[in-house]
Each structure stands twice: as C-alpha cells, then as structure tokens.
GROMACS .gro file of C-alpha atoms in nm:
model
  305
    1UNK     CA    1  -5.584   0.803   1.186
    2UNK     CA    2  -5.389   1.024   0.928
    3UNK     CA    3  -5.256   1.232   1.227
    4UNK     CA    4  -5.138   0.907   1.395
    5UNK     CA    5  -4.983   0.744   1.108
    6UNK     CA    6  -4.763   1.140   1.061
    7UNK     CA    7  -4.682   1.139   1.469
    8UNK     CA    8  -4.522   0.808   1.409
    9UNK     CA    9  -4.391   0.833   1.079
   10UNK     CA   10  -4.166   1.169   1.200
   11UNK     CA   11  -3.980   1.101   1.498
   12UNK     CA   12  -3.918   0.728   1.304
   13UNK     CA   13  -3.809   0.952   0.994
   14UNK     CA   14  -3.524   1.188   1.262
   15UNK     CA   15  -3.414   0.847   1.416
   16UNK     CA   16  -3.271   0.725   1.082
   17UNK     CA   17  -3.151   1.061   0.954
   18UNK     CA   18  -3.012   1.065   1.307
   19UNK     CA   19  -2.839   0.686   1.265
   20UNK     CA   20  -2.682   0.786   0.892
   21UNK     CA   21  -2.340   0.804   0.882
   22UNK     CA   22  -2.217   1.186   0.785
   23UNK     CA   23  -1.896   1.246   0.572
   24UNK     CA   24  -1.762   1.525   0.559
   25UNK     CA   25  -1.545   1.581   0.213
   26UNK     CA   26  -1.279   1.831   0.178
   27UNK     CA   27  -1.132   1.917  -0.146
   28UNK     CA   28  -0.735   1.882  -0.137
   29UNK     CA   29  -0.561   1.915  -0.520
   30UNK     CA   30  -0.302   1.693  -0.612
   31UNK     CA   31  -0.256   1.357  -0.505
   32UNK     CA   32  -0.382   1.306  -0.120
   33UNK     CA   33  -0.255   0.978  -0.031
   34UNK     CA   34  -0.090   0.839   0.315
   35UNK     CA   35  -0.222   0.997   0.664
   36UNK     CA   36  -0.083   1.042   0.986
   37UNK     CA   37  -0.315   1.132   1.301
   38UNK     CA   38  -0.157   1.474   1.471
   39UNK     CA   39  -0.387   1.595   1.775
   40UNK     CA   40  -0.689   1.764   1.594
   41UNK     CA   41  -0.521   1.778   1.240
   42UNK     CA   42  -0.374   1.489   0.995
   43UNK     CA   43  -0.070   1.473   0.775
   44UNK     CA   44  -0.091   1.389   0.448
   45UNK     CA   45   0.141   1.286   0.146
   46UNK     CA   46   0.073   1.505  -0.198
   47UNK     CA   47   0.292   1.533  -0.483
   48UNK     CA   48   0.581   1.693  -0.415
   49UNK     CA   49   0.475   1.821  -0.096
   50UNK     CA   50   0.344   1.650   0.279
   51UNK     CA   51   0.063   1.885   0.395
   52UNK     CA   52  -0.099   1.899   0.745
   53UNK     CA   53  -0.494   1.931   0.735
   54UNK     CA   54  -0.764   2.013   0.946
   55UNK     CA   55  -1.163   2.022   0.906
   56UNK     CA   56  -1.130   2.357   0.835
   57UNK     CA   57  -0.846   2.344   0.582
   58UNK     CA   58  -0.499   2.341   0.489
   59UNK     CA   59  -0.254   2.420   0.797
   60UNK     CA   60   0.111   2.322   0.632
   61UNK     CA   61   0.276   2.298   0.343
   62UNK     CA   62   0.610   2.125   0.347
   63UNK     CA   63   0.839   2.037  -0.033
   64UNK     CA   64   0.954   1.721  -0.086
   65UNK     CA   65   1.062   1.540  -0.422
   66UNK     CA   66   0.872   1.238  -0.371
   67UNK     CA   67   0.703   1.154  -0.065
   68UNK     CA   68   0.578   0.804  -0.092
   69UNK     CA   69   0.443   0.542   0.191
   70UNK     CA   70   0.300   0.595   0.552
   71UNK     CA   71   0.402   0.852   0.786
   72UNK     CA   72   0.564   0.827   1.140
   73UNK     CA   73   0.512   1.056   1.481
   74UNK     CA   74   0.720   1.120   1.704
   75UNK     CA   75   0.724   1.348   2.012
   76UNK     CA   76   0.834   1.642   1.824
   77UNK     CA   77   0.899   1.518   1.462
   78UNK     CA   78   0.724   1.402   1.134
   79UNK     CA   79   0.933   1.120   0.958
   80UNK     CA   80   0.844   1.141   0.608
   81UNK     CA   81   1.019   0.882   0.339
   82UNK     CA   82   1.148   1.001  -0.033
   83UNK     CA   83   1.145   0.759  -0.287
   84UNK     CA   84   1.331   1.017  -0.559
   85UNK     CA   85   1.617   1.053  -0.288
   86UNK     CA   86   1.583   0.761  -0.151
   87UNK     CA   87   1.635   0.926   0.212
   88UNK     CA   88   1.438   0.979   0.521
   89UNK     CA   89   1.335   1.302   0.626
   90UNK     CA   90   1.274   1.442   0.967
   91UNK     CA   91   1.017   1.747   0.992
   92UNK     CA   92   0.966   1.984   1.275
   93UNK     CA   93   0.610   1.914   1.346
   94UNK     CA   94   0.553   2.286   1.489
   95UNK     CA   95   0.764   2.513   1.242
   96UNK     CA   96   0.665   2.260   0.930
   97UNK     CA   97   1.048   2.258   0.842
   98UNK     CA   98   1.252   1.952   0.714
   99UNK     CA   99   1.543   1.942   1.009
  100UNK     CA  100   1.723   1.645   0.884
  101UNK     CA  101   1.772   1.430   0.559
  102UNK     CA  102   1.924   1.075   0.603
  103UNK     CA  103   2.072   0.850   0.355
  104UNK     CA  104   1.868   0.510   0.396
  105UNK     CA  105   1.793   0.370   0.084
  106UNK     CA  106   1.405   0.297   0.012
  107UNK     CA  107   1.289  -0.040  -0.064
  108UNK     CA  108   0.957   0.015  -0.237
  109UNK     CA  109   1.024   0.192  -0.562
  110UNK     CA  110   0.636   0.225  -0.614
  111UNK     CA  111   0.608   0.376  -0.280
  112UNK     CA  112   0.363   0.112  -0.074
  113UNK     CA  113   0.541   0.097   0.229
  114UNK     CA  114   0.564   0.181   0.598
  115UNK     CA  115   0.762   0.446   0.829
  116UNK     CA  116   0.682   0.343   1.187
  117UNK     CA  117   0.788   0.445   1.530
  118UNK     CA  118   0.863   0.238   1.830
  119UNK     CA  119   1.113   0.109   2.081
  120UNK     CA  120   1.250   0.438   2.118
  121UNK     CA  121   1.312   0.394   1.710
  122UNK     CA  122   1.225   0.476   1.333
  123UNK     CA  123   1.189   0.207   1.099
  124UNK     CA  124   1.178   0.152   0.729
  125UNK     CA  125   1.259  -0.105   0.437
  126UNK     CA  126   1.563   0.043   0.311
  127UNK     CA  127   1.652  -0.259   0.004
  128UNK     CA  128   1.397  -0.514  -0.166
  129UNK     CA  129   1.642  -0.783  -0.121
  130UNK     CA  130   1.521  -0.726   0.219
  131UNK     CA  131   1.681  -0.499   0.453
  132UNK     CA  132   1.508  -0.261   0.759
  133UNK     CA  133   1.670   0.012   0.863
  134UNK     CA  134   1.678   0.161   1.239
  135UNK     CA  135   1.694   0.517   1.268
  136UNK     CA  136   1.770   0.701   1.613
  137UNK     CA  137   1.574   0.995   1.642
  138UNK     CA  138   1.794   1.204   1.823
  139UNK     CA  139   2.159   1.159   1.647
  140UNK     CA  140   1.935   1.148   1.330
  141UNK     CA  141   2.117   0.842   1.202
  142UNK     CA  142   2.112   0.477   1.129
  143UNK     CA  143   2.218   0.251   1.393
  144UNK     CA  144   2.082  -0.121   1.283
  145UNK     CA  145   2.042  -0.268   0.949
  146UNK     CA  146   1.786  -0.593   1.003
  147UNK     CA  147   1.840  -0.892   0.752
  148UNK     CA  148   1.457  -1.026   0.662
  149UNK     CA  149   1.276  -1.194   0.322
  150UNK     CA  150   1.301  -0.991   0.025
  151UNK     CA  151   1.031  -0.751  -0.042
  152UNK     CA  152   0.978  -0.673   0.349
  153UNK     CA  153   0.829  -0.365   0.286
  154UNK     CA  154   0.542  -0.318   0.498
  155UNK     CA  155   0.590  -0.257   0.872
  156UNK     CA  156   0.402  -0.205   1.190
  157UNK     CA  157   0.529  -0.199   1.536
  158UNK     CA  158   0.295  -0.265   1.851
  159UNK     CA  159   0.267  -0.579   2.084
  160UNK     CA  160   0.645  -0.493   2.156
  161UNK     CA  161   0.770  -0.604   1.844
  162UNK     CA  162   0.862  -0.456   1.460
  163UNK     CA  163   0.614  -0.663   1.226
  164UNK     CA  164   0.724  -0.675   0.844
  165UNK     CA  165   0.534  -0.837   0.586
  166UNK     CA  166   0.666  -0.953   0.264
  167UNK     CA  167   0.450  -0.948  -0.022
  168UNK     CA  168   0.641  -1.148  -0.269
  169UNK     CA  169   0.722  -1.453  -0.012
  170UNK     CA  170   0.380  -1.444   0.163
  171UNK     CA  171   0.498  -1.411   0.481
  172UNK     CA  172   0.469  -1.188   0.819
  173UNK     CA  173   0.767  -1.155   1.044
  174UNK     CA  174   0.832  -1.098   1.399
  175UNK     CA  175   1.106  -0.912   1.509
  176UNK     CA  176   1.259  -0.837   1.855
  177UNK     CA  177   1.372  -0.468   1.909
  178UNK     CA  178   1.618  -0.562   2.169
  179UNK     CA  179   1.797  -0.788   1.966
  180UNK     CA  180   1.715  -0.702   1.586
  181UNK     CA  181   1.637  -1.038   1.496
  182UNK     CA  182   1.369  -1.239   1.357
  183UNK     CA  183   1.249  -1.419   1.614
  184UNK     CA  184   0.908  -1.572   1.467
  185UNK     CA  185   0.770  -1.590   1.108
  186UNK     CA  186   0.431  -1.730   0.946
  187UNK     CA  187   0.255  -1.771   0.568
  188UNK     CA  188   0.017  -1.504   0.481
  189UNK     CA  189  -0.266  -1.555   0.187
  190UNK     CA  190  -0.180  -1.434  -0.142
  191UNK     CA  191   0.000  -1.049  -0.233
  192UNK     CA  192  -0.032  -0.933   0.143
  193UNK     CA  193   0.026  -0.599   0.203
  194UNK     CA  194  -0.041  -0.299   0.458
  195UNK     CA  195  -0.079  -0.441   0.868
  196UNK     CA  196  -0.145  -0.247   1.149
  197UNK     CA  197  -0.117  -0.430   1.547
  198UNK     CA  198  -0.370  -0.343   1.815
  199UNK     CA  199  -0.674  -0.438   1.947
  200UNK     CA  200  -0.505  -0.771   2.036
  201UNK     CA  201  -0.363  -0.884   1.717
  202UNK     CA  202  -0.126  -0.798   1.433
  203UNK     CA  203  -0.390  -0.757   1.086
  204UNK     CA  204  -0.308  -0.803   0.728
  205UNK     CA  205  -0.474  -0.703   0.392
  206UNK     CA  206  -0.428  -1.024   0.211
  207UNK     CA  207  -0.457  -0.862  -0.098
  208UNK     CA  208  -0.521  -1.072  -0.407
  209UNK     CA  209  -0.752  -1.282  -0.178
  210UNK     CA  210  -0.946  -0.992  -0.042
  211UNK     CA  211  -0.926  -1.118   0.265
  212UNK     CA  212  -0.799  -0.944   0.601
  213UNK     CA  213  -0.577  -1.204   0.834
  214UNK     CA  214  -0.564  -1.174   1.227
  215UNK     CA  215  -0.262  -1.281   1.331
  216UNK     CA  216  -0.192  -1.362   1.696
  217UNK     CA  217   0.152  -1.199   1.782
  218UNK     CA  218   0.266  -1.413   2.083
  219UNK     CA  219   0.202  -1.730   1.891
  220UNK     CA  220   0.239  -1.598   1.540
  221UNK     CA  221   0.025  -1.774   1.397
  222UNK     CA  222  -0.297  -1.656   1.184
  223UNK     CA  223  -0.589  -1.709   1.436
  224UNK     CA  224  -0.862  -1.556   1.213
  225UNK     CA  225  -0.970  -1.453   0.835
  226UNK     CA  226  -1.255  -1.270   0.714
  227UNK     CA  227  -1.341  -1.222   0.316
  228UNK     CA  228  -1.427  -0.869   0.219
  229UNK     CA  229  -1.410  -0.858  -0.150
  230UNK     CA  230  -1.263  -1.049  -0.449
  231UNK     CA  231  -0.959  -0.827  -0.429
  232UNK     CA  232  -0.850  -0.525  -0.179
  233UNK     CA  233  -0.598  -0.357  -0.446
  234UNK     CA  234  -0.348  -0.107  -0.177
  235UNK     CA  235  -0.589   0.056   0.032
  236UNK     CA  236  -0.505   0.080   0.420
  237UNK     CA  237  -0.596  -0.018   0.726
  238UNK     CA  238  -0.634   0.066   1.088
  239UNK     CA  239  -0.771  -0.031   1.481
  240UNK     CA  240  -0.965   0.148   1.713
  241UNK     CA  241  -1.247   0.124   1.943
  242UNK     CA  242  -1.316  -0.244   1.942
  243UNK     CA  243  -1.285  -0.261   1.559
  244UNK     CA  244  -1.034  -0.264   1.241
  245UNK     CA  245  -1.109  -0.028   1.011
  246UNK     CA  246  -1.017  -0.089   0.636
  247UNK     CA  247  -1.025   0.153   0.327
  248UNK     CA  248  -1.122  -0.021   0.043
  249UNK     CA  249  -1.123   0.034  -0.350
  250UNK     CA  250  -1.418  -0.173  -0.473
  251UNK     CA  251  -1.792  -0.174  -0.335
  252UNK     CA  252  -1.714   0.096  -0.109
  253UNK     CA  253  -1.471   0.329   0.103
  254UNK     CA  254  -1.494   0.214   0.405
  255UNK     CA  255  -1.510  -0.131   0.551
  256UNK     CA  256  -1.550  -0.199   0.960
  257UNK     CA  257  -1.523  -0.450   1.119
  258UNK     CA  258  -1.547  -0.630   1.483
  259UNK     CA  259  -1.220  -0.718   1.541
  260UNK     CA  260  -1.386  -1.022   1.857
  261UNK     CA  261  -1.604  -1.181   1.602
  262UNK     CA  262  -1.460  -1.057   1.282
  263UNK     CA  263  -1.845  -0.977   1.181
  264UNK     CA  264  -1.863  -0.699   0.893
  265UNK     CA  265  -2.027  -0.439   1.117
  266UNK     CA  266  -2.044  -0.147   0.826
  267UNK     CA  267  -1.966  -0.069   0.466
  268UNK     CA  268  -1.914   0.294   0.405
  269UNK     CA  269  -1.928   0.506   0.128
  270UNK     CA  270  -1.860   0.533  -0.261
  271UNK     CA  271  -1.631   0.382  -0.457
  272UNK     CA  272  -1.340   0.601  -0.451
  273UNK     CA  273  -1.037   0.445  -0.600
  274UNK     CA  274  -0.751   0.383  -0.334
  275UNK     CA  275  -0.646   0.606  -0.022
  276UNK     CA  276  -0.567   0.583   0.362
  277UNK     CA  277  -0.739   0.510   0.648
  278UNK     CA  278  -0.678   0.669   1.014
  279UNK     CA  279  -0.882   0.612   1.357
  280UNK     CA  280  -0.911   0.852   1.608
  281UNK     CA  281  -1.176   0.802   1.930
  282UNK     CA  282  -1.364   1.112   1.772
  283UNK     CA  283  -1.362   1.071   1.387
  284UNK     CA  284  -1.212   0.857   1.101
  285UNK     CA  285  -1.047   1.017   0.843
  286UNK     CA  286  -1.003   0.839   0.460
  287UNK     CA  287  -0.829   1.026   0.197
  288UNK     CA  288  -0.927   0.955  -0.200
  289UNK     CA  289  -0.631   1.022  -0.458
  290UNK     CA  290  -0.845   0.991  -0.791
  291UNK     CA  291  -1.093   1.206  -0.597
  292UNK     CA  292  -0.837   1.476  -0.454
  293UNK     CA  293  -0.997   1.492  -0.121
  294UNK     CA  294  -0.987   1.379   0.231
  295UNK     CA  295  -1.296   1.269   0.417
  296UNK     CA  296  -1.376   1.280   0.778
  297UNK     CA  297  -1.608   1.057   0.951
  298UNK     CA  298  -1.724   1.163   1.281
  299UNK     CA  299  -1.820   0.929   1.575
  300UNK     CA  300  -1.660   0.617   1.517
  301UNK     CA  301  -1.938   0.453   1.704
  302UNK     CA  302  -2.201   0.551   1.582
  303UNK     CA  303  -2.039   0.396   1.206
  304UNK     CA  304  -2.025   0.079   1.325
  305UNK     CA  305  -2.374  -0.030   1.592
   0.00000   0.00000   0.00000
C-alpha cells in the first residue's frame, strides 16, 4: 500500500508543479515603467532613458529628459512622449536613435497617459483643457488638433475609432478618424483611467471603484462591469487570447480575466506596487517600478485554465 499511495502521490505532485504559473524576473535599475511589445523584445520607459529589453537582457539604451506615458509602434519607429519638453519624439526602432522631436504640448503633467497609433496616425493629449493631437508619421508633424472634455488623457485606438477617456468628467469618448470629431460619448464609474479596445470591446480601469468597464464601441454604451478590488491605483491593462489582462497594485500583480463572461480566471503574483502590462500569444510581460524589474510570464494559456 505505501508503494501505491507514492505511485500516485508523484505524477499528481509533477501535474501541479507542471500547472504553476512561472515568472521569470529580470532586474532593470531605475524606474521600469510603460511597455511596448517589439517582436521578441519590449520597450520600456526608465528615468531619463527608454530602453529595449529582452529575456536575456538589456538590448537599447536611448536618453530622454522625461519619458512619461505609454509607448506607440509603428512600422519603423518608436513614438516616445516627454513630459520635461513637452514634445513627441520619434525613435529609429533599428539604430535606437531619436530621428525627430515635435512640439506638441503634453497634457498629463504626472505622466499617465497614452501615445497610440492608428488610422495611418499618432495620437496624444497635447492640453488638459482637453486637446488631442494628430501626428503624421512621415512629415513628422501635427496635422489635427481634436477639441474633447478636459483631462482626455488616456487613449486607445482599435474598432476603427480613437477612444479617449477623461478622468476628471467620467467619461469615454468616441472619435471618428476620418472626420476628427466626437461622434459618441458615455459616463464611466469613478477616476477612470488606462483603456485598451480588442477582443470585442473598448475596457476601462474604473479606478477609484476598482472596477474594470466593458464598453461596447458601436453602441457606446457600458455593456459589462466586473469588481476586482476596492481600488486599482494606475496600473495597466491589456487583451489577448480570449481575455483582458490587468496589472494591479493591491492583492496581486496580475489579474485575468474572461473577457465573454467577465469571470476572474487568475490572480497572479505579489504585490508589487504599480507597473505595465503587455500580451503577446507567447508570454505576458509586467514591469514593477518600486521593484526595478520586468517580469515575463510565459504561456498565456496556461495562466488563465
């Protein structure tokens, strides 16, 4: 019988080992903040530098004054805000080399904000009395200032339109790159913040209610809410794979969850103080300021049964 009980109890024991979640954590001094997914590698925002990691280590090193919010890609280009300047810069994603500083104007003095690409565009909340800017990547200049509710500084763009919430009003927005106009608006919960659109839906960190808002971006209109914690504090947020995936600051790192049923399918790691979060079909990568690292998380599916 003791033999029995050990030929069970080992392959059992190897199943769960097998089913844990692995994170890999490497060390990255400074101030690792806001990510951007490029190929293999990720971008991230340090003080007074943007640096391009791998799992194996540091790949590019890059001096800014201040680079402050969330990155955007483009075919050839890193688009990297600076909230000492004020400006926009554009980086040469292969030589690591700024090729092009615009004057914008930055909205978000603190630095929680959005760059995004889309429509053929780069945007970014250029004034908190609420003004987006539209950059054109290839004369390197603005070409459309946006009028929206003060304190528009978060953006996403997917579902073929710019999104921009406003934290102070409480409100998302829906604007029409073909027109640059609002053409659809709705109330948020309470302090709402970062957003990201895919997996059918535009999604919100509501943050003082700790809630995350699905928003449905033909009707605009908020179709869904789950509670995660009291609060959410900054943090990030991102879709892939069926699911949204939100770094968190209390209880844990990482929160997933099933972006048909809005079920909590996982909660991830230590509490690490605030960061980023970034989905790709192999791994998830988190980055942890107060703990001067970035994490990766491989197998997405395997996170989140």
């Amino acid at each position: 019988m003791p033999y029995l009980r050990l030929a069970v109890l080992i392959p059992a024991a190897f199943a769960l080992l097998a089913a844990a979640p692995f994170e890999q954590i490497i060390p990255v001094p400074g101030f690792a903040d806001f990510l951007t997914i490029d190929g293999n590698s990720v971008w991230v925002t340090n003080k007074g530098r943007v640096e391009r990691w791998s799992r194996r280590g540091k790949l590019a090193t890059v001096s800014m004054r201040h680079p402050c919010g969330t990155m955007a890609l483009t075919a050839d280009a890193l688009w990297v805000a600076d909230c000492d300047d004020k400006t926009l810069s554009r980086i040469d994603r292969r030589t690591a080399r700024i090729i092009t500083v615009i004057a914008t104007g930055i909205a978000a003095a603190d630095g929680e904000m959005n760059v995004v690409a889309g429509a053929r565009s780069v945007w970014l909340a250029s004034a908190a009395s609420g003004l987006i800017s539209r950059i054109d990547p290839a004369l390197g200049r603005v070409n459309a200032r946006i009028t929206v509710a003060p304190g528009s500084n978060y953006l996403a763009f997917g579902h073929g339109a710019l999104w921009a919430v406003s934290a102070s009003k409480n409100l998302i927005q829906k604007i029409d790159p073909a027109t640059n106009r609002v053409i659809g608006q709705t109330r948020l919960g309470r302090q709402p913040g970062f957003l990201v659109a895919g997996e059918g839906a535009v999604w919100v960190q509501e943050q003082a209610d700790g809630t995350v808002a699905r928003v449905d971006p033909a009707r605009v209109t908020v179709s869904g809410r789950i509670k995660i914690d009291t609060s959410l504090n900054y943090g990030d947020i991102d879709t892939g794979g069926g699911k949204i995936w939100l770094r968190t600051t209390a209880r844990q790192s990482l929160v997933v969850i099933d972006a048909t049923t809005l079920a909590i399918r996982a909660r991830l790691g230590a509490v690490t103080g605030s960061g980023a979060v970034r989905y790709t079909p192999t791994g998830v990568w988190t980055s942890a300021h107060d703990r001067q690292s970035l994490s990766w998380w491989p197998d997405p599916a395997r996170l989140s049964p």
